Coordinates of C-alpha atoms in Angstrom, one line a residue:
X1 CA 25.5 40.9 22.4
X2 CA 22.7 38.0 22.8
X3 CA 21.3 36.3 25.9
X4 CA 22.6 33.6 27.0
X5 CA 19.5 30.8 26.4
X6 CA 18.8 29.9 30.4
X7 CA 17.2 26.5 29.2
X8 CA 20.8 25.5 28.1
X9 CA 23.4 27.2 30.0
X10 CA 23.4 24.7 33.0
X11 CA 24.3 22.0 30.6
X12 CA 27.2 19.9 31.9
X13 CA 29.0 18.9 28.7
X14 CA 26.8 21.3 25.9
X15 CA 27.1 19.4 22.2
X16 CA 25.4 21.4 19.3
X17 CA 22.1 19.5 18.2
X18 CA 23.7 18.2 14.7
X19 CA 26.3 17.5 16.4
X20 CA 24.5 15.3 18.7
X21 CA 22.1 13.3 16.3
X22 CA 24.9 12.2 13.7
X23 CA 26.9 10.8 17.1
X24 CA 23.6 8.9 17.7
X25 CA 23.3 7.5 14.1
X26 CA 27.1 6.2 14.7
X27 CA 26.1 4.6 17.5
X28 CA 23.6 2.6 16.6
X29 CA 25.9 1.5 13.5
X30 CA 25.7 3.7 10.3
X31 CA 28.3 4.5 8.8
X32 CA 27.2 6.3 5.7
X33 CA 24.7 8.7 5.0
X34 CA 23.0 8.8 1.8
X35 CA 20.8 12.0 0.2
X36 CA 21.2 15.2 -1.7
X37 CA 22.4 18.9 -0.1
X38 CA 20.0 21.5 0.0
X39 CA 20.3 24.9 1.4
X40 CA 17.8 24.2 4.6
X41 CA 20.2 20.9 5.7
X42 CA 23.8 22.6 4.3
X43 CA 24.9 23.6 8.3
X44 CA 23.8 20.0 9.1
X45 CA 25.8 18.0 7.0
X46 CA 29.2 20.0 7.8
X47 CA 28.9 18.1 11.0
X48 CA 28.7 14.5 9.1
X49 CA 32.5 13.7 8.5
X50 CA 33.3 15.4 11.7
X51 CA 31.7 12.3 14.0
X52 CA 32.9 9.9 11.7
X53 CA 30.1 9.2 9.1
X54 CA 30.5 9.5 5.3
X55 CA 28.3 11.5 3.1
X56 CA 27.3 9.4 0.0
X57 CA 25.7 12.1 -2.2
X58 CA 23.4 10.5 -4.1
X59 CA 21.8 11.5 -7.8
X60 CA 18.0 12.1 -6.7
X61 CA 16.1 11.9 -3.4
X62 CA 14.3 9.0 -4.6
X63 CA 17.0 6.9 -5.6
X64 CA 19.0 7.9 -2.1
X65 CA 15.4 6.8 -0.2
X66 CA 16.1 3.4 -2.2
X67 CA 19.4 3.4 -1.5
X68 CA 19.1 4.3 2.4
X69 CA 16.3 1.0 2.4
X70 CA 19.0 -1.5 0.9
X71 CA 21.5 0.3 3.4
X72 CA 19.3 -0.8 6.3
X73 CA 18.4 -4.1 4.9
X74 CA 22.4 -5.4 5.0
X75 CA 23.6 -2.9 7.8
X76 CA 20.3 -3.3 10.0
X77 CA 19.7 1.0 10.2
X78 CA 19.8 3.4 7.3
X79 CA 19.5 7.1 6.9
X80 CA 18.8 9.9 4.6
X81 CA 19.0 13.6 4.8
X82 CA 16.8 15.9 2.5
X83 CA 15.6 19.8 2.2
X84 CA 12.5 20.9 2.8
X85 CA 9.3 20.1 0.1
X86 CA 11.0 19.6 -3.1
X87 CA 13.4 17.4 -1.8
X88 CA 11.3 15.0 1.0
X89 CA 8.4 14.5 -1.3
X90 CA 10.9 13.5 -3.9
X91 CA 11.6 10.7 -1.1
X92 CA 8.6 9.6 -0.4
X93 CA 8.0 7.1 -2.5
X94 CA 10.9 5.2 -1.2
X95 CA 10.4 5.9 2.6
X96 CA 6.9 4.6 1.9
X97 CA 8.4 1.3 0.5
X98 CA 10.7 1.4 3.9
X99 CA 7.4 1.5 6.2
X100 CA 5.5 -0.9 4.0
X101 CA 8.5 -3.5 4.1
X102 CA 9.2 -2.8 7.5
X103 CA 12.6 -1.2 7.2
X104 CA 14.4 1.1 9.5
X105 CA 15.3 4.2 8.0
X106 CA 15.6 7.4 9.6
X107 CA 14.9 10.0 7.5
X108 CA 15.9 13.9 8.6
X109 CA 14.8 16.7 7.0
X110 CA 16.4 20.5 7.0
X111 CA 13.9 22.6 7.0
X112 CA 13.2 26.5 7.7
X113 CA 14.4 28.3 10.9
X114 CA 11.5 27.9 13.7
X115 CA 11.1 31.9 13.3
X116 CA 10.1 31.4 9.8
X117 CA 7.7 28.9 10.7
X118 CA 6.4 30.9 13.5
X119 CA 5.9 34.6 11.0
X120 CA 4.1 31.9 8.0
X121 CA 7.2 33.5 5.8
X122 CA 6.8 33.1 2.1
X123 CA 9.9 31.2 1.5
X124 CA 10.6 29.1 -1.8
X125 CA 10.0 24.6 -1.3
X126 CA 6.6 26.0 0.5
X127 CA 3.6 25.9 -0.8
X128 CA 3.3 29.4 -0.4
X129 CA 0.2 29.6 1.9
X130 CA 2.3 29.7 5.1
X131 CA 2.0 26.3 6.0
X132 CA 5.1 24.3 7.2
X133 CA 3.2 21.1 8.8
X134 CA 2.2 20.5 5.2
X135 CA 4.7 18.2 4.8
X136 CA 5.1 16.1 7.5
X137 CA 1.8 15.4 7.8
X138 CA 2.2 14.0 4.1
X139 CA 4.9 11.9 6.0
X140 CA 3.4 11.0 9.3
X141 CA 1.5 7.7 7.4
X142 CA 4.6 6.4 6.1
X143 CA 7.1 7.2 9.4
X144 CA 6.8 5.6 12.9
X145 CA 7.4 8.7 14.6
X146 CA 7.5 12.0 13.5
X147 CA 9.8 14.4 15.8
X148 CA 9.8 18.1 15.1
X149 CA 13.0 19.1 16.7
X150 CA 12.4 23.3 17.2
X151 CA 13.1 23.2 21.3
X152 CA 16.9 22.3 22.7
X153 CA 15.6 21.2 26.0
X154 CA 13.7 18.2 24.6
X155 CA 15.8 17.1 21.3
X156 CA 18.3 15.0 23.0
X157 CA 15.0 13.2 24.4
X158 CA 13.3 13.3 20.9
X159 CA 16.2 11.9 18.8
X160 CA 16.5 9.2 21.3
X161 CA 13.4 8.1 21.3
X162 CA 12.9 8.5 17.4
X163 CA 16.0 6.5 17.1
X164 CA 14.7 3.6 19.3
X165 CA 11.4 3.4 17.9
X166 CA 12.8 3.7 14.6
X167 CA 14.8 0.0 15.4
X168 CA 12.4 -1.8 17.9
X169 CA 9.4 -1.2 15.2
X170 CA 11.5 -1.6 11.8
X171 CA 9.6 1.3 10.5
X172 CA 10.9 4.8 9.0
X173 CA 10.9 7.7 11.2
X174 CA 10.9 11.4 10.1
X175 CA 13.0 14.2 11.8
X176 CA 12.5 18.1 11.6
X177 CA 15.5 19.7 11.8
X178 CA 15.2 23.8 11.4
X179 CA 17.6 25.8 10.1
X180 CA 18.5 27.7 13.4
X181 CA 18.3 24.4 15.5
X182 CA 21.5 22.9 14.4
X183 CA 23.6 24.9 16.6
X184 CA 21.6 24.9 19.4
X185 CA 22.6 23.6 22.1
X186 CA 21.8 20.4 24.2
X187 CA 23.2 17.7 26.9
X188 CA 26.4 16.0 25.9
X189 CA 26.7 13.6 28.8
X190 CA 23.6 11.7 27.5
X191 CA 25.9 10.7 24.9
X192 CA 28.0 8.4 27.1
X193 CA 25.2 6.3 27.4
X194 CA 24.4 4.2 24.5
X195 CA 20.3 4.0 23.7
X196 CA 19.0 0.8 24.8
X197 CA 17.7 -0.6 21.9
X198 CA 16.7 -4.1 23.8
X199 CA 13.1 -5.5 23.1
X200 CA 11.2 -5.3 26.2
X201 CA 10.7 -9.1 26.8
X202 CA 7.1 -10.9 27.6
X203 CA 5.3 -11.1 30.8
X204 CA 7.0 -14.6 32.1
X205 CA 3.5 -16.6 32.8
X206 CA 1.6 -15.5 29.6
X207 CA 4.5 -16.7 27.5
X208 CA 4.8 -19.9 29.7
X209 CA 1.2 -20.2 29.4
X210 CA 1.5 -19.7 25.3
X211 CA 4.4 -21.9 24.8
X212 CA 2.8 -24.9 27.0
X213 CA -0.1 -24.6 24.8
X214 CA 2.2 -24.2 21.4
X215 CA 3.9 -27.3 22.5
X216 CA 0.8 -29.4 23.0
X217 CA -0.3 -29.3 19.5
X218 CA 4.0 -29.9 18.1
X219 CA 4.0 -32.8 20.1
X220 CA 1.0 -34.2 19.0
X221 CA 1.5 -33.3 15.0
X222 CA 1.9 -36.0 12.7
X223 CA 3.5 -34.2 9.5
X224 CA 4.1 -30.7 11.3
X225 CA 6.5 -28.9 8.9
X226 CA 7.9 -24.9 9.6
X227 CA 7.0 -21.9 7.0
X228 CA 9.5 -18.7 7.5
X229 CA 8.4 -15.4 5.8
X230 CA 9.6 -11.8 5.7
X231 CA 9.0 -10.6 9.3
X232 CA 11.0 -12.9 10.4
X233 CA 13.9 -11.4 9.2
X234 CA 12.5 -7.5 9.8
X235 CA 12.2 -8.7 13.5
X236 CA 15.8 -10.1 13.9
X237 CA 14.8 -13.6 15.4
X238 CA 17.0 -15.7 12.4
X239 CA 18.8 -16.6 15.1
X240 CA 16.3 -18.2 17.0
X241 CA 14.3 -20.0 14.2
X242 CA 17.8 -21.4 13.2
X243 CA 18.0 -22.9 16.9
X244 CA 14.9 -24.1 16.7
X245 CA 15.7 -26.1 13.6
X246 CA 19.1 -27.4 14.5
X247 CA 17.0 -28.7 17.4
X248 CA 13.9 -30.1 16.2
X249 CA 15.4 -30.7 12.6
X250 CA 11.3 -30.5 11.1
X251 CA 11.3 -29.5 7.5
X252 CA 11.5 -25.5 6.8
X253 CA 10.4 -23.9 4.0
X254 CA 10.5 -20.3 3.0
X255 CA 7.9 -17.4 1.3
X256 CA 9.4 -15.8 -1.5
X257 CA 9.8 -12.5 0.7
X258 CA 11.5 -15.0 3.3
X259 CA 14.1 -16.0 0.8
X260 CA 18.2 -16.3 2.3
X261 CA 16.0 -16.2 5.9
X262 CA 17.6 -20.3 5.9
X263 CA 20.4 -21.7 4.8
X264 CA 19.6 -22.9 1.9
X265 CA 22.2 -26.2 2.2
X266 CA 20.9 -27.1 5.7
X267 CA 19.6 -30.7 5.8
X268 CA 16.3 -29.7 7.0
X269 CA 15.6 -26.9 3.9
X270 CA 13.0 -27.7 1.8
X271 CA 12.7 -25.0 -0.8
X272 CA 10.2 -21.8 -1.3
X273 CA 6.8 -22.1 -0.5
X274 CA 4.3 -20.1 -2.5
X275 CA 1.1 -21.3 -2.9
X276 CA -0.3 -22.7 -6.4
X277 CA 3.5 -21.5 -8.0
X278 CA 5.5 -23.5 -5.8
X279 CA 6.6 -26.8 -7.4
X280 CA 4.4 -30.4 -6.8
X281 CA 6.9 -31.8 -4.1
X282 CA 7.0 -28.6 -1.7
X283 CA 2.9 -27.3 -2.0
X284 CA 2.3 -31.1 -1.2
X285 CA 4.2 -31.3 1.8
X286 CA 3.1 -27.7 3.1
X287 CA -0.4 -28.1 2.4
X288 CA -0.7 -31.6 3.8
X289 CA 1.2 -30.8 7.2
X290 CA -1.1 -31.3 10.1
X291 CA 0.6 -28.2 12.1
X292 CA 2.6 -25.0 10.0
X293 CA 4.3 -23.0 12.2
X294 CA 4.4 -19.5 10.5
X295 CA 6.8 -17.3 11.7
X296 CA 6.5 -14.3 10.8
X297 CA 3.8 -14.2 8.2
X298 CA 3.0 -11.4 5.7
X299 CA 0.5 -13.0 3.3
X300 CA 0.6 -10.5 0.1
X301 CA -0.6 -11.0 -3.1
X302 CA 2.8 -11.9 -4.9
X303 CA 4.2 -13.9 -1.6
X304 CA 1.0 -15.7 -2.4
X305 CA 0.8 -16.4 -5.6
X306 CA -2.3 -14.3 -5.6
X307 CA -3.7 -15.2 -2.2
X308 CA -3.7 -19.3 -3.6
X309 CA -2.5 -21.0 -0.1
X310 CA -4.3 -23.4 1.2
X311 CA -3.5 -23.6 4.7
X312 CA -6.6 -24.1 7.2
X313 CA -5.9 -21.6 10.5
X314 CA -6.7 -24.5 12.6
X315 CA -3.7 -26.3 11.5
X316 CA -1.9 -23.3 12.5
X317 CA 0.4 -21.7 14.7
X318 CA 1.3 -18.2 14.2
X319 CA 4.7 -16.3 15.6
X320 CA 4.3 -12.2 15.0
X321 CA 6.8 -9.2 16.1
X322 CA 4.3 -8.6 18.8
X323 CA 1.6 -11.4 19.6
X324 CA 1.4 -14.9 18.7
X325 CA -1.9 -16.8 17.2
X326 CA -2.8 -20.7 18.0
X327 CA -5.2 -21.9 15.8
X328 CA -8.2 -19.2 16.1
X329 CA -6.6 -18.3 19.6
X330 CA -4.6 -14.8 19.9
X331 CA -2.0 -13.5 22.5
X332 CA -1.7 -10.1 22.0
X333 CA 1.6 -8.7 23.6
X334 CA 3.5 -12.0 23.4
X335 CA 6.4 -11.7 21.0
X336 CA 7.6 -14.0 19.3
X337 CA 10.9 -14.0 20.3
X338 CA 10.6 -15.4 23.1
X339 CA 8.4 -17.7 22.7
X340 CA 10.6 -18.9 19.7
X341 CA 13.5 -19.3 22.3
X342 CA 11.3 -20.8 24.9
X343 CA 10.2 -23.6 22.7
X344 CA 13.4 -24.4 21.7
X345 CA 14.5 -25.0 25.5
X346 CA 11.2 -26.9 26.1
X347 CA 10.5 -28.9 22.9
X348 CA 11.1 -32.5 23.6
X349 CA 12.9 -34.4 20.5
X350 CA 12.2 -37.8 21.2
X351 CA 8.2 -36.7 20.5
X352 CA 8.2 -35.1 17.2
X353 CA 7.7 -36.7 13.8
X354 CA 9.7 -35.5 11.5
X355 CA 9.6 -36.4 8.0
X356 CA 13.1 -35.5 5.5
X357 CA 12.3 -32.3 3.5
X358 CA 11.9 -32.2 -0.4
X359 CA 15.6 -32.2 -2.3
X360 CA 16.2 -29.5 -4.6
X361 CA 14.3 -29.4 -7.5
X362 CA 15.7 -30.6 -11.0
X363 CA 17.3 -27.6 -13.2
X364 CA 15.3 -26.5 -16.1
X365 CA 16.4 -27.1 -19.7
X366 CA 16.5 -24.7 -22.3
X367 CA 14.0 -25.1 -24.9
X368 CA 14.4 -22.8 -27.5
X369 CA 16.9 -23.8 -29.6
X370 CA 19.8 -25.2 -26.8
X371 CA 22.8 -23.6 -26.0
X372 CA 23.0 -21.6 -28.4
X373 CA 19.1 -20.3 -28.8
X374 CA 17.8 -17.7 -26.8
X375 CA 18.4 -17.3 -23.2
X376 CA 14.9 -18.5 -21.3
X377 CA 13.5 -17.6 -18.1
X378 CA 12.7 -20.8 -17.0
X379 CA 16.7 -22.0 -18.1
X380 CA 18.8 -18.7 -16.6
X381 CA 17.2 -18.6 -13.0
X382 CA 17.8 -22.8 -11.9
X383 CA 21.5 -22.0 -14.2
X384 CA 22.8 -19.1 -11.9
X385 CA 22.3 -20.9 -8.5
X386 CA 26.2 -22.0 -9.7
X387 CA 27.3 -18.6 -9.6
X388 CA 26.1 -17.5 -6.6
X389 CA 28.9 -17.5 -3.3
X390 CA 28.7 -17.9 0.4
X391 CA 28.3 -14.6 1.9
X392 CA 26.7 -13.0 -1.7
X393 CA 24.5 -10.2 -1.5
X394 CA 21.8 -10.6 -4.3
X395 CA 19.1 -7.7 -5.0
X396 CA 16.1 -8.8 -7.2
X397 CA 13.9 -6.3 -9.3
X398 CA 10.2 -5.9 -9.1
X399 CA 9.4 -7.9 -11.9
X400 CA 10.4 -11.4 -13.9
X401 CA 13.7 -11.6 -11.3
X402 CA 11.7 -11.4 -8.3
X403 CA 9.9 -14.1 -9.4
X404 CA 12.5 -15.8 -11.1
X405 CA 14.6 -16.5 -8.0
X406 CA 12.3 -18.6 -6.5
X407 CA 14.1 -21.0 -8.7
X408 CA 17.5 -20.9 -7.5
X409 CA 19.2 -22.2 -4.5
X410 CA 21.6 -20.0 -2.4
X411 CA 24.7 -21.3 -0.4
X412 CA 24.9 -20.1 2.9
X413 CA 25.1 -17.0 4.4
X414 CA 23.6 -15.5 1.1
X415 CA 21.4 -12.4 1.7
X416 CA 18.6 -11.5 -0.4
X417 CA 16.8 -8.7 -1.2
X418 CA 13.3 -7.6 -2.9
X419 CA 10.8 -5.2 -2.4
X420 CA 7.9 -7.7 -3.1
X421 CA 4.7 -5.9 -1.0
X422 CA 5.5 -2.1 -2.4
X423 CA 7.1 -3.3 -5.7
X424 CA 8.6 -0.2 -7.1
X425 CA 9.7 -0.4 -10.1
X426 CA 13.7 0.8 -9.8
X427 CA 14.3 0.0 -6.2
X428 CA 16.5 -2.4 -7.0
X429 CA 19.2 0.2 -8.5
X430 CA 19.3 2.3 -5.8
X431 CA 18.8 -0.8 -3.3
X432 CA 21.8 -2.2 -4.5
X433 CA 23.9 0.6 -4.1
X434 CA 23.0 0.9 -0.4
X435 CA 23.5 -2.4 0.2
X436 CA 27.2 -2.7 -1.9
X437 CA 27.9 0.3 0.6
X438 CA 26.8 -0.9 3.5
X439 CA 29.2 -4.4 2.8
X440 CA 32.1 -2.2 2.4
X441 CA 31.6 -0.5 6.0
X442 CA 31.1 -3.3 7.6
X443 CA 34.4 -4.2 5.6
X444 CA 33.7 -7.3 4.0
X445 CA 34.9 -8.9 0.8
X446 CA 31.0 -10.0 0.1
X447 CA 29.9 -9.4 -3.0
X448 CA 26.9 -7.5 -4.2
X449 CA 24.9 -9.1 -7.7
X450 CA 22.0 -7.0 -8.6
X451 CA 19.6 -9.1 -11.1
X452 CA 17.4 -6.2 -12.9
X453 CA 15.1 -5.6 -15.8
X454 CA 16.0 -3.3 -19.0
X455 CA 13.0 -1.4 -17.7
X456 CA 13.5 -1.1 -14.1
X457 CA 16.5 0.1 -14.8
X458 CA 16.0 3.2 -16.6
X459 CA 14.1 4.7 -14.0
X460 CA 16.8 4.8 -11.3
X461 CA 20.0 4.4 -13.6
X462 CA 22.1 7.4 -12.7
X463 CA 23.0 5.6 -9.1
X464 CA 25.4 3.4 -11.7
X465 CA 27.6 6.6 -11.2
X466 CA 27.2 6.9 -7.0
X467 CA 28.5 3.0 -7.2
X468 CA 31.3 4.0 -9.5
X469 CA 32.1 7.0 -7.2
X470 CA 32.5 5.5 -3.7
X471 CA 34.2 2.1 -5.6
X472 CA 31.9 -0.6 -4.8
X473 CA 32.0 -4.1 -5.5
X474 CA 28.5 -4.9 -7.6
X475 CA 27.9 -6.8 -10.7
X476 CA 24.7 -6.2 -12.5
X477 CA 22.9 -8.2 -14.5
X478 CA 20.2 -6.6 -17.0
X479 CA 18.0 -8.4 -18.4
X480 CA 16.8 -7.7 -21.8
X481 CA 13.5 -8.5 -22.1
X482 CA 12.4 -5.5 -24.7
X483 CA 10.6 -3.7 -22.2
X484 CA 8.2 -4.2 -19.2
X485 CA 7.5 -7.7 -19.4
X486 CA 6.1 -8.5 -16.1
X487 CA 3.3 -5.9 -17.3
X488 CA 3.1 -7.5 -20.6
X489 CA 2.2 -10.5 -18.7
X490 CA -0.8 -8.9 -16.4
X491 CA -2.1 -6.8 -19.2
X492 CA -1.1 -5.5 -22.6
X493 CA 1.2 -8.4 -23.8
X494 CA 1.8 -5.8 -27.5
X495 CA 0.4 -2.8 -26.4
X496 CA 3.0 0.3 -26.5
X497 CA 2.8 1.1 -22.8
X498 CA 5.0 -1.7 -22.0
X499 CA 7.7 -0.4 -25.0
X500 CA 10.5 0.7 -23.6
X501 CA 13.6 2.5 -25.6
X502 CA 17.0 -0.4 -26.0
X503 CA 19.6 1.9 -24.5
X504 CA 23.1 0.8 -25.2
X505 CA 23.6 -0.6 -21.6
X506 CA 27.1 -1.4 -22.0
X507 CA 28.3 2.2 -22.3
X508 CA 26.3 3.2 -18.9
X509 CA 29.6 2.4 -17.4
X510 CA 31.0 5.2 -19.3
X511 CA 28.5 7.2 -19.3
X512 CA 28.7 7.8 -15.6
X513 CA 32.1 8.0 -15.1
X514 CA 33.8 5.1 -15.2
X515 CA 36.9 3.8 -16.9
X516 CA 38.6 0.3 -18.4
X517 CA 40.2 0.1 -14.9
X518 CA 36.7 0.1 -12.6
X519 CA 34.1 -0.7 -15.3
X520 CA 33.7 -3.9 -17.0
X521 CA 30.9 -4.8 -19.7
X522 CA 29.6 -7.6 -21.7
X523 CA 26.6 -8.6 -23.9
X524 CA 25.5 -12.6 -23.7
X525 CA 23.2 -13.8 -25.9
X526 CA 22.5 -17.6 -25.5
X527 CA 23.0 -20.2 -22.8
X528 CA 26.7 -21.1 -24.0
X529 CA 27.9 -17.6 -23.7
X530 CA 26.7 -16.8 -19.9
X531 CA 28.0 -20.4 -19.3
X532 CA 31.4 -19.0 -20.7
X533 CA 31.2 -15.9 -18.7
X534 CA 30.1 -17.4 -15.7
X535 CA 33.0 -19.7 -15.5
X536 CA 35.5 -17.1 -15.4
X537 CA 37.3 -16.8 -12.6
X538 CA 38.3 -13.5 -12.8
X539 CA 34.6 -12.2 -13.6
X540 CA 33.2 -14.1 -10.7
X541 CA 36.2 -12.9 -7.8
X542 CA 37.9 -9.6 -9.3
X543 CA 36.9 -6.9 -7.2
X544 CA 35.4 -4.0 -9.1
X545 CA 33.4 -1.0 -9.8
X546 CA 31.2 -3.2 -11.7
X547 CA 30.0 -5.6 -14.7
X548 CA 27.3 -6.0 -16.8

């Protein structure tokens, strides 16, 4: 008969580990959990439906990394469960777009039994040298924390910090789960208390101090104007540049990895900013402001347009996740946050010059051939603004449609997603179906539109079938371009690299499972035919598995 284990028996209301983590993940909001069963997590994931989650069960480990990222990016957590080796490094490349992007995925691996680890057993997914750190070490660069849970008496304490930091920093975090830690046991009670996932606000008199010097320079700008990028929307303050907006009413622009961070109908809404590719009316009025307040700034190469803003630093003020910048003066620690909320209260209307933001810009013609030539790039994108709905979810491929959606203009509540720092080509498949997923949980009737590339799409295709499978509502749009154009365009414009093989997309409905009833397909070929299919009615509100 075994010992009882002393470090547990004391517990007041004892809750196996697995047991205990997928409480914590519904909790904090997810409902769903996407990856693949292996036979170090199997134990684990009989515990999923029995707190109320739902396991997704997705084609690959990669596309379920993807998927788990587009998850987050609507729902505001994600997760993913994987085996050990084979089935985390499959992941990797995702989770590493999750870090770089600044999403909040928590990513749990099963792995082998802490005696196994201990005795440097020769099991199969090892390496075979005995070595069982191997692997998170590969993942420690590309997770926030990494929590190896193989004692009971700290993984209550180790989840819940995990989990925390996982939200408070937007970044991936990597759990170690062993084999014969599942059933172990640990405290309950702590359950009853939710985790306090509240930012820590600033010191009061450095962020009085910061926001009466902030305020100097607003007051005094003559043309100050308001720039809104990506970590604006990875740090949750929408809320508070919207107030600040509705209250100041200066002109706001977006970065193309800020795009649906404003309401695109709003008054003040000037359009997307990107440097040398951002049309005459909008670089003008950006580049000529006397004061940009950048909120939450990440200046990449493609938000950039290749690095070509010209913005000086001393017309400058900068609002970060956790510091702020004032011309060439930094105040580490002072989020922006509250700053944001501070100058809102404080900001005196009656002293600001505000100038009326740029209208939208005039819809491109097609000019090959009218409607009924070929179907242009420069035509399509201004075109499908039309289409789009309040409350749409639209998912953008590395590629021409990333770039290509600079050109349209969103109604509100529209959320948009790209992976425009990592850029993997493919995300957007996987992405999509995370995000379609994580609209149905949160039960609403918005719709999903994924806009992606006939070469993007072959990499992650088979999560057509995990969208079929739990019924979601998505319509898909591939774009035929006759293979990887967006590479044609940086180098290689004939070469055969950028070839890619025309599948017959309109069958992949069938293909993966799908029937007449939840699968809808058609092929347009020139301007009057999308016109003809986006003005029907039932194409644009039937709910379904999908269309292309």
């Amino acid at each position: 008969m075994p010992r009882p284990d002393i470090r547990t028996q004391d517990l007041g209301k004892p809750v196996d580990v697995a047991e205990y983590l997928f409480t914590r993940l519904h909790q904090i909001g997810i409902r769903s959990i996407h990856g693949l069963p292996g036979d170090f997590n199997l134990a684990a994931l009989d515990y999923i439906p029995k707190v109320g989650l739902q396991w997704v069960g997705n084609c690959n480990e990669l596309n379920a990394a993807y998927a788990a990222d587009g998850y987050a990016r609507v729902n505001g957590m994600g997760a993913i469960v994987t085996t050990f080796g084979v089935g985390e490094l499959s992941a990797i490349n995702g989770l590493a777009g999750a870090y770089s992007e600044m999403v909040p995925v928590v990513h749990i691996v099963g792995c082998p039994s802490t005696i196994s680890q201990r005795g440097g057993m020769l099991l199969h997914h090892t390496l075979g040298n005995g070595d069982f750190n191997v692997f998170s070490n590969m993942s420690a660069g590309v997770s926030c924390v990494v929590a190896k849970l193989n004692d009971p008496v700290e993984i209550a304490s180790q989840i819940d910090h995990a989990l925390r930091e996982c939200y408070l920093r937007s970044r991936p975090v990597y759990l170690m789960l062993p084999t014969d830690m599942v059933m172990k046991k640990v405290e309950g009670e702590r359950l009853e208390t939710e985790i306090d996932l509240g930012e820590p606000p600033n010191d009061e008199a450095k962020e009085n101090y910061v926001v009466d010097v902030m305020l100097k320079y607003i007051h005094a700008a003559q043309r100050p104007v308001v720039l809104v990028d990506a970590c604006a929307v990875r740090s949750r303050v929408l809320g508070e540049v919207r107030a600040l907006i509705d209250k100041t009413r200066l002109p706001v622009f977006v970065t193309p990895m800020g795009k649906g961070a404003i309401d695109e109908t709003h008054a003040c809404y000037g359009g997307v900013y990107a440097g040398s590719a951002s049309h005459p009316e909008i670089k003008a009025m950006v580049e000529n402001s006397d004061l940009v307040l950048s909120i939450g700034a990440l200046k990449t190469d493609f938000n950039t347009a290749g690095f070509s803003y010209r913005l000086s630093q001393l017309n400058t003020i900068d609002f970060h996740t956790g510091y702020c910048v004032v011309r060439y003066s930094e105040y580490p620690g002072v989020k922006m946050r509250g700053v944001l909320r501070r100058i809102t209260e404080r900001v005196e209307v009656n002293r600001l010059k505000v100038a009326p933001a740029p209208g939208p810009p005039i819809a491109g013609s097609d000019k090959r051939g009218g409607p009924s030539g070929p179907i242009m790039q420069s035509w399509f994108w201004p075109h499908i603004s039309g289409f789009f709905r309040e409350g749409d979810v639209v998912v953008t491929e590395t590629g021409t449609a990333n770039f290509g959606v600079w050109e349209t203009r969103f109604p509100p509540k529209v959320t948009a997603l790209n992976q425009t720092l990592w850029g993997s080509i493919g995300w957007a498949v996987g992405a999509c179906q995370g995000a379609a997923l994580a609209v149905k949980d949160g039960g609403s009737p918005r719709r999903t539109i994924l806009f992606v590339g006939d070469g993007s799409i072959q990499l992650t295709a088979q999560e057509i079938s995990t969208i079929i499978k739990h019924k979601l509502d998505v319509i898909i749009f591939i774009i035929c371009n006759d293979g990887y154009t967006i590479e044609r365009f940086i180098h290689g414009m004939k070469a055969s690299y950028n070839d890619v093989v025309t599948w017959k997309y309109r069958d992949l409905g069938t293909v993966f499972g799908g029937t007449p009833q939840t699968v809808q397909s058609y092929a347009v070929r020139t301007p009057a035919e999308l016109n003809k299919l986006l003005g029907d009615e039932d194409f644009s509100t039937k709910q379904r598995g999908q269309y292309y």
